């Protein structure tokens, strides 16, 4: 199945201060110190330029409540003070990223204001600047064009919504991000995953980016042949990318099949000029909780016929997701109505067969027809029916272009219509910043080493087996490997096989390795390097840490009783074990080495180097046999 | 074809290609980079030989003209001022409110092609920016002049006062709103308070601390709160209406003679000094709550205008080591009044006392206010104060130094002789002074303690 995928990667930079003020870039968990309330607005004459999604959000007239910390945000984030000059540390990091991605660099950086009126920016716009363009990155032999590298401020974190109010927290607002966009040339789920990995790896190798969950966010644009360009936002885990792409291909194909089936059935757009029918009476004594609650609150039940759709609303297009799900998503978005059902899932949810038959009768549904049923406040219910009909019309066309959000299982849900062209104008509070040749020459020295050079070093200097070296080079933990070897002094092969082998095995065994942070791993390697842990015990310690993430490597060793023994202590244990099996030894001589080794290992595994144990067993065995 | 704002190297490159600003161009840089986009005018700052190009994705980038190998003109875009504002539909029977523009921008529109911001000052654009006004007032608007706040002079004060008086007389609005830059808004507000002696409704100064081209502008809500004040206020004084805090929901109505800009950038930069605000407006409820116990009510007896301000008046801040020459210079140059922002209760160094005496002898009115901002001048407590009084200095009582300056300018434009000027200066004209200083005038010092944890 051919597809075209482009990536848009947002990576937080690891700078001391935010992009336009001196505030720290750490996210907070404690209670905010204070809140304030704002509205955003545009002149009505400008609204004509708004895309439908923005206009819709705007028309809700939301109040934005911002939570803030005295020591975490300042007047700049509150939009009570003009921005300070662009953070030079962030600019340098963005330039390094752009250069590492082989971009052309602009001669002068112009900061722009990109209008965003969902409240996530207190100003009503996001400040963003284009740093590099027309770059490339090699992904497994394929040259993938990098269209742009931009430096921008992150938005405030949405922390809740109640009534007409949206709650945001200001800690994240203003944290510098680089945004990397590739051309839509990736042609398979695996390739998309590899490209994201390669770019993520490069970002980490610059040493200028933040690590950990939530510090990198991948957006994908995906289209299949005959489908449409669909944006998928907010894929946080790299591993999920191939799955998201695969499931999106599946969805677009499913929608194309539904379209073809509708055409075969002769369903025309005109057939969908349906008016909703008020079927409230039918549900007067209903057993459906959702329906009862909506009607008791003064709501109505509206039904609308979907001619020729029978069986198609319930057809699965992604695991657990159907055309009916997509209609419900739309109704929720445009009408904020939750109680929506379609005929392919009824009877069910407390709605009985009798009720279904009555609705079908009132709508005049034939056997090939489907219907949608909405419970809610009259105005909202009508809007929901409109949204359903609109989605039904789109089903006749195939795949609607739209912005979708990734679910944790790799499926996606409708988020909003495709945004229109970005509306940008210059940020006049920030002067243009010249980028000189000298500046770029100085930064060229700070670029990460190219992969070929690294391969040479890993195999020649670190003595890694070529296969293992290649594995490390493809790994998302490449930078961690380098740190563990260079900064911590752990043995390269151990580090490489732990990161690329042990972790995979542990995951396969169901150990929650996602709990292991870079700090956990470095802590373990440090202990190995210091002689506080033998390499055989590493898997057990990692398993313990994954299950007890608040522990340290030393704590794990203590809890597991894996403190390394001295050679003399170990020799004592070996003697003790051999004495216990003296009969066998006398009988079989040196042939008893195998069983003896097994018995000793049961006591000493993970507490001394295996080769050393073997040496001790041999020595003690010989001594016993000789000494008699 | 124009190379607006560009330097020689850039202009040469452009003219060779027959290209100018707002042309779509395609260029190749010396490193082979290809750039296509709309050439924009060069901003005043930065290197004039760097071309500013707007790319199709909306970003502006700077490309050094000296690095350009080839440039070709491929088309042209017309910067637009966007669609005209749609016709407003105010509810019938609403009270009238008139807007006078003096340079503060209330409404503006952005052209996303050129990035230019166009300020507007028509009733249509005001409604377009603040649609809520359709339920509040029938709006009319005019631009009187267009000057930066810092370029305002006493002549502008008189012109505004005359225009406001005329509008009240001929059009009978519920109130007049003056859009004004915030930097010197306090001075103008005080000037209008003295010049407009009797009014049928309030004159309200309003501005924005965040420019009106951004979605987060405070302009719109300030204007709405000002319109609510114009329609609902029982008082007919010169006032300033601005945010009461960082929230877009509360606004204070400050008496023009008592208000001072106390912060460089915050929305709630304006504070009443030695007084509490006259009133508060809340949004979205549009309620107006009056705090003041005494105010000048709306009058049905016609407007009384007493414009005109003496321009040879100075406001000078005393500082340690200040030379008496500063004062002597003003007297030598024929100044008729000087307000000195003295220290504490109203003091200056001993060196200055003879110069004050000499100024007084030459008919100059020397007023002493305090650089403490809060509190009242009292020149009887310490010897220096007594010496200054003897030398002829006039205490500004609890007036703001800026208000004392405006008042002295107004007084000197109409009093006959020094003696009458001093008498008039010490007379309460527009609630600018008060013999009582109430406890709640001074903001509590422990405001920060509610944030202290643990
Ligand atoms: Zn800050």
Short mmCIF file of N, CA and C and ligand atoms in Angstrom, two decimals, chain A residues 18 20-24 72-78 84 173, ligand 1:
data_model
loop_
_atom_site.label_atom_id
_atom_site.label_comp_id
_atom_site.label_asym_id
_atom_site.label_seq_id
_atom_site.Cartn_x
_atom_site.Cartn_y
_atom_site.Cartn_z
N UNK A 18 13.82 30.68 29.28
CA UNK A 18 12.84 30.61 28.20
C UNK A 18 13.28 31.45 27.01
N UNK A 20 11.94 34.10 25.48
CA UNK A 20 11.85 35.56 25.48
C UNK A 20 11.83 36.16 26.88
N UNK A 21 12.27 35.39 27.88
CA UNK A 21 12.37 35.95 29.22
C UNK A 21 13.32 35.08 30.03
N UNK A 22 13.60 35.49 31.24
CA UNK A 22 14.60 34.79 32.04
C UNK A 22 14.04 33.68 32.91
N UNK A 23 12.80 33.26 32.66
CA UNK A 23 12.18 32.26 33.52
C UNK A 23 12.75 30.87 33.26
N UNK A 24 12.69 30.00 34.31
CA UNK A 24 13.19 28.63 34.16
C UNK A 24 12.31 27.82 33.21
N UNK A 72 8.02 30.91 38.56
CA UNK A 72 8.07 30.11 37.36
C UNK A 72 7.75 30.90 36.10
N UNK A 73 6.95 31.93 36.25
CA UNK A 73 6.59 32.77 35.12
C UNK A 73 6.71 34.22 35.56
N UNK A 74 6.93 35.09 34.58
CA UNK A 74 7.03 36.50 34.92
C UNK A 74 6.00 37.28 34.10
N UNK A 75 6.16 38.57 34.09
CA UNK A 75 5.18 39.40 33.37
C UNK A 75 5.17 39.12 31.87
N UNK A 76 6.29 38.60 31.34
CA UNK A 76 6.32 38.31 29.89
C UNK A 76 5.30 37.24 29.55
N UNK A 77 5.29 36.12 30.30
CA UNK A 77 4.31 35.08 30.02
C UNK A 77 2.89 35.57 30.28
N UNK A 78 2.75 36.51 31.21
CA UNK A 78 1.42 37.04 31.50
C UNK A 78 0.97 38.04 30.44
N UNK A 84 11.57 39.95 26.04
CA UNK A 84 12.98 40.34 26.07
C UNK A 84 13.63 39.87 24.77
N UNK A 173 4.66 27.74 28.85
CA UNK A 173 4.60 28.84 27.87
C UNK A 173 5.96 29.53 27.76
ZN1 LIG C 1 9.16 34.83 32.21
#
